[in-house]
mmCIF file of C-alpha atoms in Angstrom:
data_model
loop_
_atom_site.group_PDB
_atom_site.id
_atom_site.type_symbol
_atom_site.label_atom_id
_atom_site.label_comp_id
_atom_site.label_asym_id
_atom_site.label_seq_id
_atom_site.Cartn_x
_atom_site.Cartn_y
_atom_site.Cartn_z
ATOM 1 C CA UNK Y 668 10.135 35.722 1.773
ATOM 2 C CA UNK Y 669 8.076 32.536 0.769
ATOM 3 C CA UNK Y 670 10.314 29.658 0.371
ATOM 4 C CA UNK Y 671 10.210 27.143 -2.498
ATOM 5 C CA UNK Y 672 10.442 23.448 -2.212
ATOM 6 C CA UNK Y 673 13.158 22.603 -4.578
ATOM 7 C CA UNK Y 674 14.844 19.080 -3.346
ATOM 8 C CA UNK Y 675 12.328 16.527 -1.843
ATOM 9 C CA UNK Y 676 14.123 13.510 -0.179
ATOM 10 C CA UNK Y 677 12.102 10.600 0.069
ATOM 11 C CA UNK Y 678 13.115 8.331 3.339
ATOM 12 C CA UNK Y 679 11.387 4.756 2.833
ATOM 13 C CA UNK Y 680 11.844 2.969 6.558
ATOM 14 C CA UNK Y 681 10.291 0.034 4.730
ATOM 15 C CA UNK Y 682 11.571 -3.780 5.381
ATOM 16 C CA UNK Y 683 9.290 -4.773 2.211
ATOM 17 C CA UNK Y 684 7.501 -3.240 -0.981
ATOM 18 C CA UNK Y 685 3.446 -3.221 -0.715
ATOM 19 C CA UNK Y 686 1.050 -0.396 -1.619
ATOM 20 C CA UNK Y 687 2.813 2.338 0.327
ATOM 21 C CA UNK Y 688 5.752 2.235 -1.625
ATOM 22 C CA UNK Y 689 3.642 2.052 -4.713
ATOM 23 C CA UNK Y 690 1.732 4.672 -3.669
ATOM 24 C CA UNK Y 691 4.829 7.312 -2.946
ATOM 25 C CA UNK Y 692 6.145 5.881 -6.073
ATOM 26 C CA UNK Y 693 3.532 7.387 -7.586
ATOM 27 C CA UNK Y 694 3.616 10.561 -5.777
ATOM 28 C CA UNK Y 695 7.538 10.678 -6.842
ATOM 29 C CA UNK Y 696 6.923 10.270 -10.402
ATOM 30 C CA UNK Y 697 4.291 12.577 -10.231
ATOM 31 C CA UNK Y 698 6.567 15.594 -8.216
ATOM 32 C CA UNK Y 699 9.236 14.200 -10.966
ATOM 33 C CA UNK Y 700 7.159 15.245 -13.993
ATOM 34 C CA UNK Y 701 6.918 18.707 -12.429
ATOM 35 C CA UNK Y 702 10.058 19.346 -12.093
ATOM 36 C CA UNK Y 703 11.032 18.639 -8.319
ATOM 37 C CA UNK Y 704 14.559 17.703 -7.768
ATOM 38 C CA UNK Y 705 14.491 13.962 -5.811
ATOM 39 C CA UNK Y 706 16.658 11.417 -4.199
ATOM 40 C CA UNK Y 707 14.930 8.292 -2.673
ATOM 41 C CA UNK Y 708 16.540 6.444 0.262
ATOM 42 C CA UNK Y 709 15.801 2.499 1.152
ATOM 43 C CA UNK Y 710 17.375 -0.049 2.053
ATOM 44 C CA UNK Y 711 20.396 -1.611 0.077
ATOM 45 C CA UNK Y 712 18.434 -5.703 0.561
ATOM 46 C CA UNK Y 713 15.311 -3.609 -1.450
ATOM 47 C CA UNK Y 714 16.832 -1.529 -3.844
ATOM 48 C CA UNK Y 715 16.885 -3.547 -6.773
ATOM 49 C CA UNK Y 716 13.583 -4.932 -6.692
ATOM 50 C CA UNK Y 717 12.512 -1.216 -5.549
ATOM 51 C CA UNK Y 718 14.395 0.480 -9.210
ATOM 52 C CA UNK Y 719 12.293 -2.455 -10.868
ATOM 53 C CA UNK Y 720 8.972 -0.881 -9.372
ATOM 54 C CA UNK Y 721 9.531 2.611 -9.643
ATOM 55 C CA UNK Y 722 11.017 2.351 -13.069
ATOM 56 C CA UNK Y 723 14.431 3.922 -15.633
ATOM 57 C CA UNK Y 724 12.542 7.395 -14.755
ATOM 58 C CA UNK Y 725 13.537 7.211 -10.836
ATOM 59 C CA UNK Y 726 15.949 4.432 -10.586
ATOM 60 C CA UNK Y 727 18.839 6.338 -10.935
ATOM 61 C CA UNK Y 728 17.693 8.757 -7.854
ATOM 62 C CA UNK Y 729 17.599 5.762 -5.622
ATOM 63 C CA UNK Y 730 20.301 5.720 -2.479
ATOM 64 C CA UNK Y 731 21.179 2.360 -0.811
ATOM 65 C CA UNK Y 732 20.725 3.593 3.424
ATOM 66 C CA UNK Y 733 20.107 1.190 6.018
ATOM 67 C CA UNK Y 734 17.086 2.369 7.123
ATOM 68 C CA UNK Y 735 14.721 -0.012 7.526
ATOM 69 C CA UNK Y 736 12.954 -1.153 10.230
ATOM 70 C CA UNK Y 737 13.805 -4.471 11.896
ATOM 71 C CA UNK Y 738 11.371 -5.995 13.120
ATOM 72 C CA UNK Y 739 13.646 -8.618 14.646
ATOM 73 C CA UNK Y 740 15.463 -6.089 16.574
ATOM 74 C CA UNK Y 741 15.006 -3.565 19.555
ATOM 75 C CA UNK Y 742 13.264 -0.051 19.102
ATOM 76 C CA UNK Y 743 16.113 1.392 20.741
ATOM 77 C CA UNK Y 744 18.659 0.137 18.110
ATOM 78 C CA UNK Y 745 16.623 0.420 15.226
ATOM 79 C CA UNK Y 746 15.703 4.276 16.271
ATOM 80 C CA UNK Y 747 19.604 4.961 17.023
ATOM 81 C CA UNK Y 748 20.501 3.515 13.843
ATOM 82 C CA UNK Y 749 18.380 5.186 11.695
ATOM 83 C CA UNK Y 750 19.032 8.350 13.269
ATOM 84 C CA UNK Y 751 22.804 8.285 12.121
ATOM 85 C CA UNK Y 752 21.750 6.954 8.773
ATOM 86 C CA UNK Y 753 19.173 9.971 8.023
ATOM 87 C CA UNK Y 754 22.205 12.410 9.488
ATOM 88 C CA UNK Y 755 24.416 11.349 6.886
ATOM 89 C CA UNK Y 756 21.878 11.704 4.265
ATOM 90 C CA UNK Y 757 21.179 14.539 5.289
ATOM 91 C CA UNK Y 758 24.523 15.751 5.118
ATOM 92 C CA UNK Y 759 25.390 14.195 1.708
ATOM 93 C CA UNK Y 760 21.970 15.477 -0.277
ATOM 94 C CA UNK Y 761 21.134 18.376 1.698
ATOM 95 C CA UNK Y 762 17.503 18.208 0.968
ATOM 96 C CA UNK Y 763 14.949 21.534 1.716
ATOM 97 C CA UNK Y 764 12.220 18.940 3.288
ATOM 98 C CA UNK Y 765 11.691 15.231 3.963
ATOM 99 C CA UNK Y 766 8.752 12.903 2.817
ATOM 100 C CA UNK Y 767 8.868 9.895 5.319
ATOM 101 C CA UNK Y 768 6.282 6.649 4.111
ATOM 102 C CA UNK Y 769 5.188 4.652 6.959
ATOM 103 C CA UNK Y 770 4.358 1.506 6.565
ATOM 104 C CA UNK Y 771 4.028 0.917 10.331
ATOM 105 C CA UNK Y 772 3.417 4.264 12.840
ATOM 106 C CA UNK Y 773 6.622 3.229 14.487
ATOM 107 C CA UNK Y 774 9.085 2.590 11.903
ATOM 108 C CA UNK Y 775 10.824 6.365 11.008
ATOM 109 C CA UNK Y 776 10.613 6.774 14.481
ATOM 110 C CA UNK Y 777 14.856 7.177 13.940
ATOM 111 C CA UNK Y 778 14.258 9.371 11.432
ATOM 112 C CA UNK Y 779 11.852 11.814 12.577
ATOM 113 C CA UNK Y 780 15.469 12.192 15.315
ATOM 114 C CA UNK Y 781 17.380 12.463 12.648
ATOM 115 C CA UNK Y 782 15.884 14.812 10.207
ATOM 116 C CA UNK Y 783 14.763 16.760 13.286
ATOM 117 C CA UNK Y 784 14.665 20.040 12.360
ATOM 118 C CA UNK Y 785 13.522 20.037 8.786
ATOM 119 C CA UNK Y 786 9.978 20.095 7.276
ATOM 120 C CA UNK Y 787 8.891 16.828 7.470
ATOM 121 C CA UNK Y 788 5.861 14.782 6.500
ATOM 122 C CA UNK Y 789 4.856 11.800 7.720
ATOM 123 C CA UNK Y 790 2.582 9.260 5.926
ATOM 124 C CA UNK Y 791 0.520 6.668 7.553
ATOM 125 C CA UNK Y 792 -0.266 3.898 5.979
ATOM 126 C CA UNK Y 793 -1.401 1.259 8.335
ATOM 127 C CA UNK Y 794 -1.769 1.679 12.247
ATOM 128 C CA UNK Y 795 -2.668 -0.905 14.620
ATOM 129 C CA UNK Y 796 -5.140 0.080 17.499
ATOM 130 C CA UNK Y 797 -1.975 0.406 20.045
ATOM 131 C CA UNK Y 798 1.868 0.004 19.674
ATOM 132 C CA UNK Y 799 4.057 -1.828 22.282
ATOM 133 C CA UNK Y 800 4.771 0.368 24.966
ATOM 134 C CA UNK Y 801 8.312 0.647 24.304
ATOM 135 C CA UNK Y 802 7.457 2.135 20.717
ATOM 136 C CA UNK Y 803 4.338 4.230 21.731
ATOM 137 C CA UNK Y 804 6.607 5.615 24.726
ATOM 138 C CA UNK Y 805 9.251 6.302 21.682
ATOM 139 C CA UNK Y 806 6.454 7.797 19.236
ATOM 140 C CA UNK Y 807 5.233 10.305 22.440
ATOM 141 C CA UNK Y 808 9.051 11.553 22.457
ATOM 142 C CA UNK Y 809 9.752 11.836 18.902
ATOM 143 C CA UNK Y 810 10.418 15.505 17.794
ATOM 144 C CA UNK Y 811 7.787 16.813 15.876
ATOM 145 C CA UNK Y 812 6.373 16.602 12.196
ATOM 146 C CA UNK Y 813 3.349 16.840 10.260
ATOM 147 C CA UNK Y 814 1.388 13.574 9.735
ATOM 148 C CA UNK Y 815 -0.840 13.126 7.197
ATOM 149 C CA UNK Y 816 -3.123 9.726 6.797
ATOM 150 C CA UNK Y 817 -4.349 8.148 3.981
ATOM 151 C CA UNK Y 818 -7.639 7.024 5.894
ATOM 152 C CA UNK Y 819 -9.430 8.322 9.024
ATOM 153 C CA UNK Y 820 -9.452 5.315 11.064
ATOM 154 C CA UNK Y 821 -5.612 5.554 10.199
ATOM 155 C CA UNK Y 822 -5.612 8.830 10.908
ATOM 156 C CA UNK Y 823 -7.184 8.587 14.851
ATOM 157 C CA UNK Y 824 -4.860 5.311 15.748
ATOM 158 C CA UNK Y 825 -1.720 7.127 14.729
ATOM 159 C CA UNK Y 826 -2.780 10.592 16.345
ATOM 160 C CA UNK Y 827 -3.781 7.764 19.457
ATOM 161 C CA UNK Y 828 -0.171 6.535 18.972
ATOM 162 C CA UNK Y 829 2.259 9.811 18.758
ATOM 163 C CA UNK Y 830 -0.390 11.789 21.064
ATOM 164 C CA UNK Y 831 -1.566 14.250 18.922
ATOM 165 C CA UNK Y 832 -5.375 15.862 18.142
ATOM 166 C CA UNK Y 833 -7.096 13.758 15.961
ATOM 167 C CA UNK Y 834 -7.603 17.270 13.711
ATOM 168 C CA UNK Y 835 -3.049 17.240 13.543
ATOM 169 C CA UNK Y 836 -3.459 14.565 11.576
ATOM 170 C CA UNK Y 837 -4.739 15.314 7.438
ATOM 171 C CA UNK Y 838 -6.558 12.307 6.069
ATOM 172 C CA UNK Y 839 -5.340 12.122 1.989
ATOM 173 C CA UNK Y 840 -7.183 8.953 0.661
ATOM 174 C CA UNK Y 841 -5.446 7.127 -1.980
ATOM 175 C CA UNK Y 842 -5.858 6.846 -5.611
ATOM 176 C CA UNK Y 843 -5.585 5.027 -9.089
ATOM 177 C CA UNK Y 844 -6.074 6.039 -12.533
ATOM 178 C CA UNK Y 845 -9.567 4.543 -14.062
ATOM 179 C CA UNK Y 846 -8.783 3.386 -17.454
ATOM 180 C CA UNK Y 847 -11.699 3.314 -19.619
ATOM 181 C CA UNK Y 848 -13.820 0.049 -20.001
ATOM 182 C CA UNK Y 849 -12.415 -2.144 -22.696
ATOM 183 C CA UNK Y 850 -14.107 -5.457 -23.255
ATOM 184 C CA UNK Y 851 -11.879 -6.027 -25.400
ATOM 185 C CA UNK Y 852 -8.782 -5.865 -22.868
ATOM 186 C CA UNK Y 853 -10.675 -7.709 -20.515
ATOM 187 C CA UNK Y 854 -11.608 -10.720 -22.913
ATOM 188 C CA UNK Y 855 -7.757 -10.522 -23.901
ATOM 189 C CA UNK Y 856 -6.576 -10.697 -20.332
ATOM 190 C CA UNK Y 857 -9.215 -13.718 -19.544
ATOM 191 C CA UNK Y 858 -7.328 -15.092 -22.354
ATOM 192 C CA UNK Y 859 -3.864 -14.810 -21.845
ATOM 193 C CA UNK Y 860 -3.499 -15.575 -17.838
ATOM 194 C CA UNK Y 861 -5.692 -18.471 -18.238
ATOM 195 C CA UNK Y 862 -3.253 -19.949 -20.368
ATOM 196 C CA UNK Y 863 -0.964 -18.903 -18.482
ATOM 197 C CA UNK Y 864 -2.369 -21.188 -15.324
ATOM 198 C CA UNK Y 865 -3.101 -23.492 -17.826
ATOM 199 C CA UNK Y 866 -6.734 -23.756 -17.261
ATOM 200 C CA UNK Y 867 -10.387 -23.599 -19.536
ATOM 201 C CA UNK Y 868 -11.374 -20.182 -20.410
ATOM 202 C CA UNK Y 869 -14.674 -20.527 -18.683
ATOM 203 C CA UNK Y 870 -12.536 -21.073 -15.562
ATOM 204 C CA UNK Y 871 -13.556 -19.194 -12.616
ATOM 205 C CA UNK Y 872 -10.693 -17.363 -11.224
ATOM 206 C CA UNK Y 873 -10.118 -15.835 -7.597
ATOM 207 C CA UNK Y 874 -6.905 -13.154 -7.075
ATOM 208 C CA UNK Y 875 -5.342 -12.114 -4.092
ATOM 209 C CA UNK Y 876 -2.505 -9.508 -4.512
ATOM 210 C CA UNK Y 877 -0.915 -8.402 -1.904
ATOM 211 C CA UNK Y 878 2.017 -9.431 1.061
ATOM 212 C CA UNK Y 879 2.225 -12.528 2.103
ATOM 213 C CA UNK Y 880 1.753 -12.059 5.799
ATOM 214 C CA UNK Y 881 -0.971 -12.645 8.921
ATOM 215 C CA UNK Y 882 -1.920 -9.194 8.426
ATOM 216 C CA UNK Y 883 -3.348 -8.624 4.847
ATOM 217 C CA UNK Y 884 -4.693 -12.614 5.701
ATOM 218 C CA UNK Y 885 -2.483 -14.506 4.036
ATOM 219 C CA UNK Y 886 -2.410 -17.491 6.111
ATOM 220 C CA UNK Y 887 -5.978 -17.973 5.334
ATOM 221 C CA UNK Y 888 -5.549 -18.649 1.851
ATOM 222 C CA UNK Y 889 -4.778 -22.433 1.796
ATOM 223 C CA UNK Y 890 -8.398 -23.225 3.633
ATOM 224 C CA UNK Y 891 -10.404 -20.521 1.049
ATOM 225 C CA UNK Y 892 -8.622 -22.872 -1.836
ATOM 226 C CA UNK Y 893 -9.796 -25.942 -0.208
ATOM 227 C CA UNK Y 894 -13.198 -24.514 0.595
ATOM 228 C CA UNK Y 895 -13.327 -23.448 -2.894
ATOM 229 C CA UNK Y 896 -11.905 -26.501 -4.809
ATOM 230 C CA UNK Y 897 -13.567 -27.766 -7.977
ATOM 231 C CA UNK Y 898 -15.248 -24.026 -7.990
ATOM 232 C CA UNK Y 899 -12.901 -21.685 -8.454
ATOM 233 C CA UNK Y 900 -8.625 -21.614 -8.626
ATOM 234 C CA UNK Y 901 -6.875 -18.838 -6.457
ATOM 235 C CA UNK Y 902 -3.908 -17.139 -7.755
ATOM 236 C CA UNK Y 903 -2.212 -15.432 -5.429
ATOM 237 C CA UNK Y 904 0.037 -12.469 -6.496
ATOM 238 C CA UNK Y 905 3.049 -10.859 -3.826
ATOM 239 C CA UNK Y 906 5.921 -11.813 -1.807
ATOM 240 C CA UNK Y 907 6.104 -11.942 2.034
ATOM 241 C CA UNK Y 908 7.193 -14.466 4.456
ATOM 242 C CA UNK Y 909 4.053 -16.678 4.551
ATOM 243 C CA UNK Y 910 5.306 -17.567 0.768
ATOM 244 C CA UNK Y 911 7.008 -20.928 1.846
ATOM 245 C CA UNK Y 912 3.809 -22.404 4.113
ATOM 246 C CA UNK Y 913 1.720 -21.654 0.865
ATOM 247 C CA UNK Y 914 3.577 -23.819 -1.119
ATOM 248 C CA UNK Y 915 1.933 -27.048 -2.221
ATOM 249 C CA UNK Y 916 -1.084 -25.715 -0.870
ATOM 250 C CA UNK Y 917 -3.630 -25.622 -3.942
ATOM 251 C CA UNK Y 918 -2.916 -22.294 -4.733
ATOM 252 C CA UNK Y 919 -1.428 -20.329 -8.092
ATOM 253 C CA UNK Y 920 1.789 -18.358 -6.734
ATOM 254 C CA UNK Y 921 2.950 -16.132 -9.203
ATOM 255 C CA UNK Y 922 5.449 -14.178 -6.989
ATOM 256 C CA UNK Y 923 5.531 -10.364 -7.004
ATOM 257 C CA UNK Y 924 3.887 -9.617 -10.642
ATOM 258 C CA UNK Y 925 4.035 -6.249 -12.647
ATOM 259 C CA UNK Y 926 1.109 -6.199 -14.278
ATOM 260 C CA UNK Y 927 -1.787 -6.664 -11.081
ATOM 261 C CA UNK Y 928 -4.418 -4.250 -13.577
ATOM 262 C CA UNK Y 929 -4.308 -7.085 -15.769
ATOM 263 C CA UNK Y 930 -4.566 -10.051 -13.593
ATOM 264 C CA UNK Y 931 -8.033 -7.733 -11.790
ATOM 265 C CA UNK Y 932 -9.203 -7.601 -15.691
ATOM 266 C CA UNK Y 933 -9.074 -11.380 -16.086
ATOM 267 C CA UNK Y 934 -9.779 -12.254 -12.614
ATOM 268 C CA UNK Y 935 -13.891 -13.122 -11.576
ATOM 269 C CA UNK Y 936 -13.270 -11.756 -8.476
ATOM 270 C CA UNK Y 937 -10.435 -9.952 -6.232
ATOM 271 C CA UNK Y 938 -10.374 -12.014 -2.548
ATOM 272 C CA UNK Y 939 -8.994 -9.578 0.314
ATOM 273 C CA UNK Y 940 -8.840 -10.690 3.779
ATOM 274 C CA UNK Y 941 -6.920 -8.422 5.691
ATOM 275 C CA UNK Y 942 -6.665 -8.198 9.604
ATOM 276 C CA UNK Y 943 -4.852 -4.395 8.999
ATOM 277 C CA UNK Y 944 -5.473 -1.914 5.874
ATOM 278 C CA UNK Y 945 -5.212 1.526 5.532
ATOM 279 C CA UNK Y 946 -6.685 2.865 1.822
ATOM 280 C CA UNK Y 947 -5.708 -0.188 -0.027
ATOM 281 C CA UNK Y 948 -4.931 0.069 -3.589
ATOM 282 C CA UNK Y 949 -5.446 -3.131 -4.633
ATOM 283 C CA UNK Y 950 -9.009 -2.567 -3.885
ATOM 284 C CA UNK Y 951 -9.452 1.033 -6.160
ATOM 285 C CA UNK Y 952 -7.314 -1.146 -8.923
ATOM 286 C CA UNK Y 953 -10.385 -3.768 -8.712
ATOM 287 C CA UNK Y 954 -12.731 -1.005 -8.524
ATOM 288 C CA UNK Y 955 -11.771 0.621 -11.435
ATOM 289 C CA UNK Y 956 -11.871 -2.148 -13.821
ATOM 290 C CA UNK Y 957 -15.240 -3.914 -12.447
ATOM 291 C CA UNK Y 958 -13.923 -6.459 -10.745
ATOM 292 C CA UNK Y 959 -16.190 -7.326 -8.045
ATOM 293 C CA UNK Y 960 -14.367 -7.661 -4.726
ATOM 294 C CA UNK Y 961 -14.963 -10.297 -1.484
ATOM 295 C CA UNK Y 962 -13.277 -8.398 1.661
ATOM 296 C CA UNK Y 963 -13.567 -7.991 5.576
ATOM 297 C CA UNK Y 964 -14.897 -5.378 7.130
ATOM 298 C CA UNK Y 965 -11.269 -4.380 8.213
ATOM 299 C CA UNK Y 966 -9.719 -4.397 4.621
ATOM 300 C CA UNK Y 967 -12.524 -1.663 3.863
ATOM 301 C CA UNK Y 968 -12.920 0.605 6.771
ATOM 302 C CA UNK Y 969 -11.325 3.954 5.291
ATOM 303 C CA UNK Y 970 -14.391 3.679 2.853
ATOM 304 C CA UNK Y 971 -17.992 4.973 3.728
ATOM 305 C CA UNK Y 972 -20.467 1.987 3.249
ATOM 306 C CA UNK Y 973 -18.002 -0.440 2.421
ATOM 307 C CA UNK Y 974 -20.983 -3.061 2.147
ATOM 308 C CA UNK Y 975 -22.375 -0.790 -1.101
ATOM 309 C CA UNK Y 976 -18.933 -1.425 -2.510
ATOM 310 C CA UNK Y 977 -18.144 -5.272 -2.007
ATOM 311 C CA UNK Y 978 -19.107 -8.486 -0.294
ATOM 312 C CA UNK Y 979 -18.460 -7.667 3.208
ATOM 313 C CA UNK Y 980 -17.065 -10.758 6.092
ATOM 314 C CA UNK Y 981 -17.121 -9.278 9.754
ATOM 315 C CA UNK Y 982 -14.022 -10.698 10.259
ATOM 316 C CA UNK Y 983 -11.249 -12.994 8.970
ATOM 317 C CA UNK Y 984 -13.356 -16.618 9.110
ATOM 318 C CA UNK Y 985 -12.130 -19.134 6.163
ATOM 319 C CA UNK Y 986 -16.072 -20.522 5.784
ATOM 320 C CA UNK Y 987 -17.472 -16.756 5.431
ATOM 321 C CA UNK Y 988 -14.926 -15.477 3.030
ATOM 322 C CA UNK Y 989 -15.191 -18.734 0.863
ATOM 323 C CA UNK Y 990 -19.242 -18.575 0.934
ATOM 324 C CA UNK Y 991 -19.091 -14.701 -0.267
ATOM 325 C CA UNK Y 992 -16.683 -16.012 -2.653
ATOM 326 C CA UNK Y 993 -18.705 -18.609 -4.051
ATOM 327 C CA UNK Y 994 -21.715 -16.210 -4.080
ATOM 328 C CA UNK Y 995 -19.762 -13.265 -6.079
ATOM 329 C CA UNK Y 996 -18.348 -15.458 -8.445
ATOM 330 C CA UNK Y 997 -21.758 -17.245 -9.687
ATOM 331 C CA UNK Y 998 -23.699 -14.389 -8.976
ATOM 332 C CA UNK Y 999 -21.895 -10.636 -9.276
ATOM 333 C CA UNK Y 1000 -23.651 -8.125 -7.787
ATOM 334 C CA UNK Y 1001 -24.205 -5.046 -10.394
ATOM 335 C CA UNK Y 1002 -24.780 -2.229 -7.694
ATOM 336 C CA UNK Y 1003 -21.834 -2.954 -5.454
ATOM 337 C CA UNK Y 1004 -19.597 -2.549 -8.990
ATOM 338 C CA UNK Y 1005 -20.862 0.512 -10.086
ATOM 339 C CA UNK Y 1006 -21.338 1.768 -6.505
ATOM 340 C CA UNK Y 1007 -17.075 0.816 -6.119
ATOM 341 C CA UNK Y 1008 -16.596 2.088 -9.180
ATOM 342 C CA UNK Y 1009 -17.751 5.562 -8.560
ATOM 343 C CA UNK Y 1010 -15.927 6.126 -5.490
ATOM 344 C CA UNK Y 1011 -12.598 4.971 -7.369
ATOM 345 C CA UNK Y 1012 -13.583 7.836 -10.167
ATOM 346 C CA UNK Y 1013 -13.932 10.645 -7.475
ATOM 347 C CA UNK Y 1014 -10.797 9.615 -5.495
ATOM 348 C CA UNK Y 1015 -8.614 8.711 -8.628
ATOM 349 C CA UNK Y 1016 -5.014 9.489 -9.188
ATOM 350 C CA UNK Y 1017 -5.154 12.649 -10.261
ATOM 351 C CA UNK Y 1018 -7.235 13.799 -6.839
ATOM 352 C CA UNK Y 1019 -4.705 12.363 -4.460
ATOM 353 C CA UNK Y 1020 -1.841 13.951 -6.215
ATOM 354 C CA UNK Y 1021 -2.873 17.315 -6.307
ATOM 355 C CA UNK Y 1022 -3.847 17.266 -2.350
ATOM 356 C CA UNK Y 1023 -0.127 16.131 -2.087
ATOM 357 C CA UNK Y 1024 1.353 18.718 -3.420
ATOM 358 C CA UNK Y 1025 -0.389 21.251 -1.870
ATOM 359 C CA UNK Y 1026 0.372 19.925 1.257
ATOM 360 C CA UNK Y 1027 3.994 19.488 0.501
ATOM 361 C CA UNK Y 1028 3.513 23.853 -0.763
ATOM 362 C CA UNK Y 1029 2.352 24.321 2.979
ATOM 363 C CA UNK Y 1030 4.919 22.094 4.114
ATOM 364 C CA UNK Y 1031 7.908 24.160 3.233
ATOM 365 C CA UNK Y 1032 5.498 27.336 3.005
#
């Protein structure tokens, strides 16, 4: 008899909110609309700004667990503790499968022990080119579960790290909706965060949206504003731990923001410098309003021809990224917008969705 997937619990391992918990909050409302019965699980220091993200439809399915990873602390303790947090989950909802975000390749590693035993799937969201050896020792060991990746280079480091075929892993890009062009939203968003930031309308303005960390390149942010001052003012949207060396630095920090679709629409340009990215969101947002995009190779590598689609720096270097972003902002480059905007339409929200579901069918299936 074919079984049906009735109650989906969603395990976040997550220490902080970025695009992978905006992306499976997305997934959740989605499986919500159709009728799935959910409970989400993060960590009681999250869970409040977490309800604000997902929103009145989910918040009340949220359960406080202390499952996060901590960084701070051993593998062997965080693995042990989230194993006897996802047992007593597990006992409490009694859920027919598990969908487990990773934020890090390493980070349910507890829970893949704990929920041992029930369909699982994994999600991939970032993956460095090796773990420590304690953790990729750990990974090797772990029982097993299907992975799926939202890029291929994603895909290949984490099948490097848990020792799988490359072919074990499924590659499910990520996805926005693409609103239709509105001139006039975009001349009202100009508008309104301008004087907001209290600066001319013909202001140029650079956004960066994402965590505040070495990793999405953060720490470079203070020498682009220099690089750039008198040209252009930087507003940088997100939370993270770099926040407090950014203060006083010449840059706009608005915190973690709600509205990011509006800041792309009045923003000349969207800056990412990431060291690490997966299928970055922020990215398809800009894509799918117009809004040209300055990036390293490394922010864009789940994308085919990521030089079609933005201005491209081989790596992280303050004086390339602040050139490109001079250059995009006096001079956008039609092709690369249209070119970005395309892929956005043929991997939009709607198209990532529907390959998750299917593969949550064949899951329990």
């Amino acid at each position: 008899m074919t079984r049906r997937l009735r109650r989906l619990l969603i395990a976040f391992p997550s220490a902080g909110l970025g695009g992978a918990e905006l992306q499976t909050a997305m997934l959740a409302e989605d499986l919500a609309e159709a009728g799935m019965e959910l409970a989400l699980a993060i960590d009681p220091a999250l869970l409040p700004r977490f309800a604000r993200m997902v929103g009145p439809r989910l918040a009340p399915l949220l359960h406080p667990a202390e499952i996060a990873w901590r960084g701070e602390r051993g593998a062997g303790e965080n693995i042990a503790r989230q194993a006897r947090e996802a047992a007593l989950l597990r006992d409490l909802l009694r859920p027919d499968a598990v969908l487990l975000p990773l934020p890090w390749p390493s980070h349910g590693l507890g829970l893949l022990h704990g929920f041992a035993g029930l369909p699982l799937l994994a999600v991939a969201h970032l993956a460095p080119e090796a773990l420590p050896h304690e953790e990729e020792a750990a990974a090797r060991a772990a029982p097993p579960a299907q992975f799926v990746a939202v890029a291929a280079p994603t895909a290949a480091r984490l099948a490097r790290a848990f020792g799988l075929p490359v072919a074990a892993v499924t590659v499910i890009p990520n996805g926005v909706p693409v609103p239709p062009d509105s001139p006039a939203a975009r001349r009202a968003a100009r508008a309104a965060k301008r004087a907001m930031l209290e600066l001319p309308d013909t202001a140029k303005l650079l956004l960066f949206a994402g965590r505040l960390d070495p990793a999405k390149g953060a720490d470079l942010l203070p020498g682009i504003a220099q690089a750039l001052r008198g040209r252009a003012s930087l507003a940088v949207a997100g939370q993270g731990g770099l926040r407090p060396a950014l203060q006083g630095q010449g840059l706009w920090l608005l915190g973690q923001v709600p509205d990011v679709p509006d800041w792309l629409l009045a923003a000349d340009a969207l800056l990412l410098p990431s060291r690490h990215e997966g299928c970055p969101l922020v990215f398809l947002e800009a894509a799918a309003r117009h809004c040209p995009v300055i990036a390293t190779e490394a922010a864009l590598e789940a994308f085919p021809e990521p030089a079609t689609l933005a201005a491209l720096s081989r790596g992280p270097g303050i004086a390339r990224l602040a050139a490109l972003a001079v250059e995009a902002l006096d001079r956008p480059d039609p092709a690369r917008i249209a070119a970005a905007h395309r892929l956005a339409c043929r991997q939009d929200r709607a198209a990532m969705l529907g390959q998750y579901r299917a593969r949550l069918r064949a899951l329990i299936a």
